[in-house]
mmCIF file of C-alpha atoms in Angstrom:
data_model
loop_
_atom_site.group_PDB
_atom_site.id
_atom_site.type_symbol
_atom_site.label_atom_id
_atom_site.label_comp_id
_atom_site.label_asym_id
_atom_site.label_seq_id
_atom_site.Cartn_x
_atom_site.Cartn_y
_atom_site.Cartn_z
ATOM 1 C CA ALA A 22 -234.785 61.690 67.350
ATOM 2 C CA ASP A 23 -231.491 59.887 66.614
ATOM 3 C CA TYR A 24 -232.990 56.617 65.374
ATOM 4 C CA PRO A 25 -230.511 54.947 63.012
ATOM 5 C CA VAL A 26 -233.289 52.856 61.449
ATOM 6 C CA SER A 27 -237.035 53.468 61.139
ATOM 7 C CA ALA A 28 -239.276 50.783 59.669
ATOM 8 C CA PRO A 29 -242.634 49.016 60.023
ATOM 9 C CA VAL A 30 -243.085 45.920 62.182
ATOM 10 C CA TRP A 31 -242.939 43.490 59.242
ATOM 11 C CA THR A 32 -239.414 44.474 58.104
ATOM 12 C CA ILE A 33 -237.565 44.936 61.411
ATOM 13 C CA HIS A 34 -236.728 41.217 61.578
ATOM 14 C CA THR A 35 -234.357 41.631 58.629
ATOM 15 C CA ILE A 36 -231.880 43.439 60.907
ATOM 16 C CA SER A 37 -229.554 40.695 62.115
ATOM 17 C CA SER A 38 -227.889 40.523 65.507
ATOM 18 C CA GLY A 39 -224.443 40.875 63.868
ATOM 19 C CA ASN A 40 -224.990 44.573 63.123
ATOM 20 C CA VAL A 41 -223.428 47.242 65.320
ATOM 21 C CA ILE A 42 -226.027 49.939 65.819
ATOM 22 C CA SER A 43 -225.698 53.197 67.758
ATOM 23 C CA GLY A 44 -228.212 55.847 68.762
ATOM 24 C CA LYS A 45 -231.414 55.614 70.814
ATOM 25 C CA GLY A 46 -232.695 52.469 69.129
ATOM 26 C CA ILE A 47 -234.572 51.020 66.174
ATOM 27 C CA TYR A 48 -237.818 52.941 65.640
ATOM 28 C CA VAL A 49 -240.811 50.713 64.840
ATOM 29 C CA ASN A 50 -243.553 52.949 63.456
ATOM 30 C CA ASN A 51 -247.337 52.468 63.716
ATOM 31 C CA SER A 52 -247.889 49.315 61.696
ATOM 32 C CA SER A 53 -249.503 45.877 61.600
ATOM 33 C CA LEU A 54 -247.884 42.466 61.255
ATOM 34 C CA THR A 55 -250.199 40.332 59.126
ATOM 35 C CA ASP A 56 -249.981 36.816 57.693
ATOM 36 C CA ALA A 57 -246.315 36.323 58.586
ATOM 37 C CA ASP A 58 -244.125 34.715 61.239
ATOM 38 C CA VAL A 59 -241.181 36.935 62.140
ATOM 39 C CA THR A 60 -238.549 37.027 64.878
ATOM 40 C CA TRP A 61 -237.023 40.183 66.278
ATOM 41 C CA ASN A 62 -233.334 39.612 66.934
ATOM 42 C CA LEU A 63 -231.339 40.630 69.989
ATOM 43 C CA LEU A 64 -229.643 43.875 68.957
ATOM 44 C CA THR A 65 -227.168 46.265 70.589
ATOM 45 C CA VAL A 66 -229.945 48.882 70.987
ATOM 46 C CA PRO A 67 -233.611 48.651 72.033
ATOM 47 C CA TYR A 68 -236.644 48.599 69.781
ATOM 48 C CA ILE A 69 -238.512 51.926 70.148
ATOM 49 C CA ILE A 70 -242.203 51.351 69.483
ATOM 50 C CA ASP A 71 -245.089 53.669 68.840
ATOM 51 C CA TRP A 72 -247.989 51.244 68.301
ATOM 52 C CA ILE A 73 -248.006 47.840 66.611
ATOM 53 C CA GLU A 74 -250.672 45.236 65.908
ATOM 54 C CA ILE A 75 -250.272 41.493 65.385
ATOM 55 C CA ASN A 76 -253.161 39.866 63.540
ATOM 56 C CA GLU A 77 -254.318 37.994 60.411
ATOM 57 C CA ASN A 78 -252.553 34.763 61.493
ATOM 58 C CA ALA A 79 -249.240 36.493 62.222
ATOM 59 C CA THR A 80 -246.761 35.521 64.940
ATOM 60 C CA LEU A 81 -244.158 37.858 66.403
ATOM 61 C CA THR A 82 -241.379 36.099 68.325
ATOM 62 C CA ILE A 83 -238.994 38.194 70.407
ATOM 63 C CA GLU A 84 -235.544 36.795 71.146
ATOM 64 C CA PRO A 85 -234.300 36.508 74.730
ATOM 65 C CA GLY A 86 -232.531 39.638 75.948
ATOM 66 C CA CYS A 87 -234.425 42.084 73.733
ATOM 67 C CA THR A 88 -235.626 45.401 75.132
ATOM 68 C CA LEU A 89 -238.766 47.037 73.755
ATOM 69 C CA LYS A 90 -239.301 50.668 74.757
ATOM 70 C CA PHE A 91 -242.641 52.334 74.123
ATOM 71 C CA LEU A 92 -243.355 55.955 73.307
ATOM 72 C CA ALA A 93 -246.133 57.779 75.183
ATOM 73 C CA ASP A 94 -249.487 56.059 74.509
ATOM 74 C CA GLY A 95 -247.652 53.315 72.627
ATOM 75 C CA GLY A 96 -248.307 49.614 72.969
ATOM 76 C CA ILE A 97 -248.998 46.272 71.322
ATOM 77 C CA THR A 98 -252.369 44.883 70.233
ATOM 78 C CA VAL A 99 -252.672 41.149 69.509
ATOM 79 C CA GLY A 100 -255.637 39.282 68.001
ATOM 80 C CA ASN A 101 -258.066 42.153 67.578
ATOM 81 C CA GLY A 102 -260.534 40.929 64.948
ATOM 82 C CA SER A 103 -258.262 38.234 63.502
ATOM 83 C CA TYR A 104 -255.804 35.719 64.936
ATOM 84 C CA GLY A 105 -252.360 36.739 66.133
ATOM 85 C CA LYS A 106 -249.690 35.453 68.490
ATOM 86 C CA LEU A 107 -246.890 37.040 70.520
ATOM 87 C CA VAL A 108 -244.078 34.808 71.803
ATOM 88 C CA ALA A 109 -241.807 36.491 74.353
ATOM 89 C CA ASP A 110 -239.870 33.529 75.743
ATOM 90 C CA GLY A 111 -236.884 34.924 77.605
ATOM 91 C CA THR A 112 -234.493 33.168 79.956
ATOM 92 C CA ALA A 113 -233.366 33.820 83.517
ATOM 93 C CA LEU A 114 -230.083 35.255 82.184
ATOM 94 C CA LEU A 115 -231.655 37.029 79.201
ATOM 95 C CA PRO A 116 -235.098 38.347 80.149
ATOM 96 C CA ILE A 117 -237.186 40.297 77.651
ATOM 97 C CA THR A 118 -238.020 43.837 78.791
ATOM 98 C CA PHE A 119 -241.118 45.855 77.836
ATOM 99 C CA THR A 120 -240.817 49.383 79.243
ATOM 100 C CA THR A 121 -241.140 53.108 78.631
ATOM 101 C CA SER A 122 -238.872 55.119 76.367
ATOM 102 C CA ALA A 123 -239.024 58.063 78.777
ATOM 103 C CA SER A 124 -235.683 59.133 80.232
ATOM 104 C CA THR A 125 -237.353 59.499 83.637
ATOM 105 C CA PRO A 126 -239.791 56.566 83.890
ATOM 106 C CA SER A 127 -243.137 56.846 85.645
ATOM 107 C CA SER A 128 -246.249 54.711 85.958
ATOM 108 C CA GLY A 129 -248.546 54.889 82.943
ATOM 109 C CA ASP A 130 -245.924 56.135 80.479
ATOM 110 C CA TRP A 131 -247.302 53.739 77.831
ATOM 111 C CA ARG A 132 -250.603 51.935 77.332
ATOM 112 C CA GLY A 133 -249.591 48.289 77.655
ATOM 113 C CA ILE A 134 -250.039 44.988 75.834
ATOM 114 C CA ASP A 135 -253.629 44.208 74.793
ATOM 115 C CA LEU A 136 -254.473 40.568 74.083
ATOM 116 C CA TRP A 137 -257.877 40.415 72.390
ATOM 117 C CA GLU A 138 -260.363 37.637 71.681
ATOM 118 C CA LYS A 139 -258.421 36.197 68.754
ATOM 119 C CA THR A 140 -255.087 35.999 70.531
ATOM 120 C CA SER A 141 -253.819 32.569 69.492
ATOM 121 C CA ASN A 142 -252.947 29.694 71.800
ATOM 122 C CA GLY A 143 -249.224 29.712 72.537
ATOM 123 C CA THR A 144 -249.018 33.432 73.316
ATOM 124 C CA ILE A 145 -246.471 33.526 76.118
ATOM 125 C CA PHE A 146 -244.549 35.875 78.348
ATOM 126 C CA ASN A 147 -241.808 33.899 80.085
ATOM 127 C CA HIS A 148 -238.913 35.555 81.902
ATOM 128 C CA CYS A 149 -240.181 39.012 81.002
ATOM 129 C CA LYS A 150 -240.087 42.381 82.739
ATOM 130 C CA ILE A 151 -243.125 44.525 81.948
ATOM 131 C CA LEU A 152 -242.736 47.999 83.414
ATOM 132 C CA TYR A 153 -244.369 51.464 83.568
ATOM 133 C CA GLY A 154 -247.462 50.726 81.436
ATOM 134 C CA GLY A 155 -251.131 50.585 82.320
ATOM 135 C CA SER A 156 -251.952 54.107 81.194
ATOM 136 C CA SER A 157 -255.490 55.364 81.835
ATOM 137 C CA GLU A 158 -255.601 56.154 78.107
ATOM 138 C CA GLY A 159 -255.692 52.412 77.338
ATOM 139 C CA TYR A 160 -257.198 49.361 79.022
ATOM 140 C CA ARG A 161 -255.481 50.220 82.297
ATOM 141 C CA ALA A 162 -253.039 47.330 82.592
ATOM 142 C CA ASN A 163 -249.474 46.366 81.733
ATOM 143 C CA ILE A 164 -251.078 43.229 80.243
ATOM 144 C CA TYR A 165 -254.786 43.244 79.348
ATOM 145 C CA ALA A 166 -256.395 39.957 78.255
ATOM 146 C CA TYR A 167 -259.957 39.829 76.922
ATOM 147 C CA ASP A 168 -262.143 36.862 75.949
ATOM 148 C CA ASN A 169 -259.268 34.655 74.730
ATOM 149 C CA GLY A 170 -259.892 31.542 76.841
ATOM 150 C CA SER A 171 -256.707 30.110 78.297
ATOM 151 C CA ASN A 172 -254.544 30.961 75.283
ATOM 152 C CA VAL A 173 -252.132 33.196 77.239
ATOM 153 C CA THR A 174 -249.366 32.070 79.607
ATOM 154 C CA ILE A 175 -247.455 34.502 81.840
ATOM 155 C CA SER A 176 -244.650 32.932 83.883
ATOM 156 C CA ASN A 177 -241.381 33.710 85.673
ATOM 157 C CA SER A 178 -241.925 37.405 85.068
ATOM 158 C CA THR A 179 -241.989 40.751 86.861
ATOM 159 C CA ILE A 180 -244.941 43.089 86.344
ATOM 160 C CA SER A 181 -244.170 46.515 87.781
ATOM 161 C CA TYR A 182 -245.139 50.178 88.071
ATOM 162 C CA SER A 183 -248.485 50.063 86.267
ATOM 163 C CA GLU A 184 -250.592 53.165 86.679
ATOM 164 C CA ASN A 185 -253.568 50.816 87.088
ATOM 165 C CA CYS A 186 -253.434 46.984 86.938
ATOM 166 C CA GLY A 187 -250.428 44.745 86.555
ATOM 167 C CA ILE A 188 -252.491 42.089 84.750
ATOM 168 C CA LYS A 189 -256.180 42.513 83.947
ATOM 169 C CA ALA A 190 -258.261 39.637 82.562
ATOM 170 C CA GLU A 191 -261.885 39.784 81.421
ATOM 171 C CA ASN A 192 -263.851 36.733 80.236
ATOM 172 C CA CYS A 193 -260.712 34.582 80.114
ATOM 173 C CA THR A 194 -258.360 32.536 82.272
ATOM 174 C CA PRO A 195 -254.693 33.158 81.460
ATOM 175 C CA THR A 196 -252.208 30.801 83.083
ATOM 176 C CA ILE A 197 -250.158 32.856 85.552
ATOM 177 C CA SER A 198 -247.273 31.374 87.554
ATOM 178 C CA ASN A 199 -244.210 32.690 89.372
ATOM 179 C CA VAL A 200 -245.078 36.323 88.677
ATOM 180 C CA VAL A 201 -243.669 39.050 90.926
ATOM 181 C CA TYR A 202 -245.666 42.274 91.228
ATOM 182 C CA ILE A 203 -243.922 45.495 92.266
ATOM 183 C CA ASP A 204 -245.619 48.858 92.909
ATOM 184 C CA ASN A 205 -248.646 48.528 90.615
ATOM 185 C CA ALA A 206 -251.784 50.441 91.590
ATOM 186 C CA ASN A 207 -253.418 46.965 91.582
ATOM 187 C CA ASP A 208 -251.603 43.700 90.887
ATOM 188 C CA GLU A 209 -254.422 41.595 89.362
ATOM 189 C CA CYS A 210 -257.792 42.922 88.170
ATOM 190 C CA GLY A 211 -260.953 41.829 86.412
ATOM 191 C CA ASP A 212 -261.708 38.089 86.495
ATOM 192 C CA LEU A 213 -258.453 37.451 88.366
ATOM 193 C CA VAL A 214 -259.985 38.940 91.502
ATOM 194 C CA PRO A 215 -262.579 36.608 93.111
#
């Protein structure tokens, strides 16, 4: 697979941005981040992710400019059963990209980002590009938010090419501002649709 490094979610942060890395990317295997606050650094290659979970009071912060590529049926689960937070705070010049690892991208290549009932306040997606998720194998959205109040903020971002919904919210009210939707089957679903 040509991954120079393969490791679980809780050790990837030890790879500093000063390293020169070649190959397809850093492979993050199926794993859970628990009871820790870690930051993924901007590297010269993308993070290649199968499936990760963030819970048990953990926070994953992703540096501006990072690219996360997901394998088929891959994704991120936050706050499922215990508290977790995801902070993806990019900039206009250095957006954070969540996309497929497929060489020829298509809608529904990966499941998406699932934000469950114990997703902690301060979970943000700012200046992000979230592309080619929303697989029918998952919760059918690039971003799926469930029963987490108003703990999630999505701003200044592009949500594109979902096989189903761009953003789907059920029993919650995420703060959504300055979001551009491109070629999703549906842009907003669930409670977001009056």
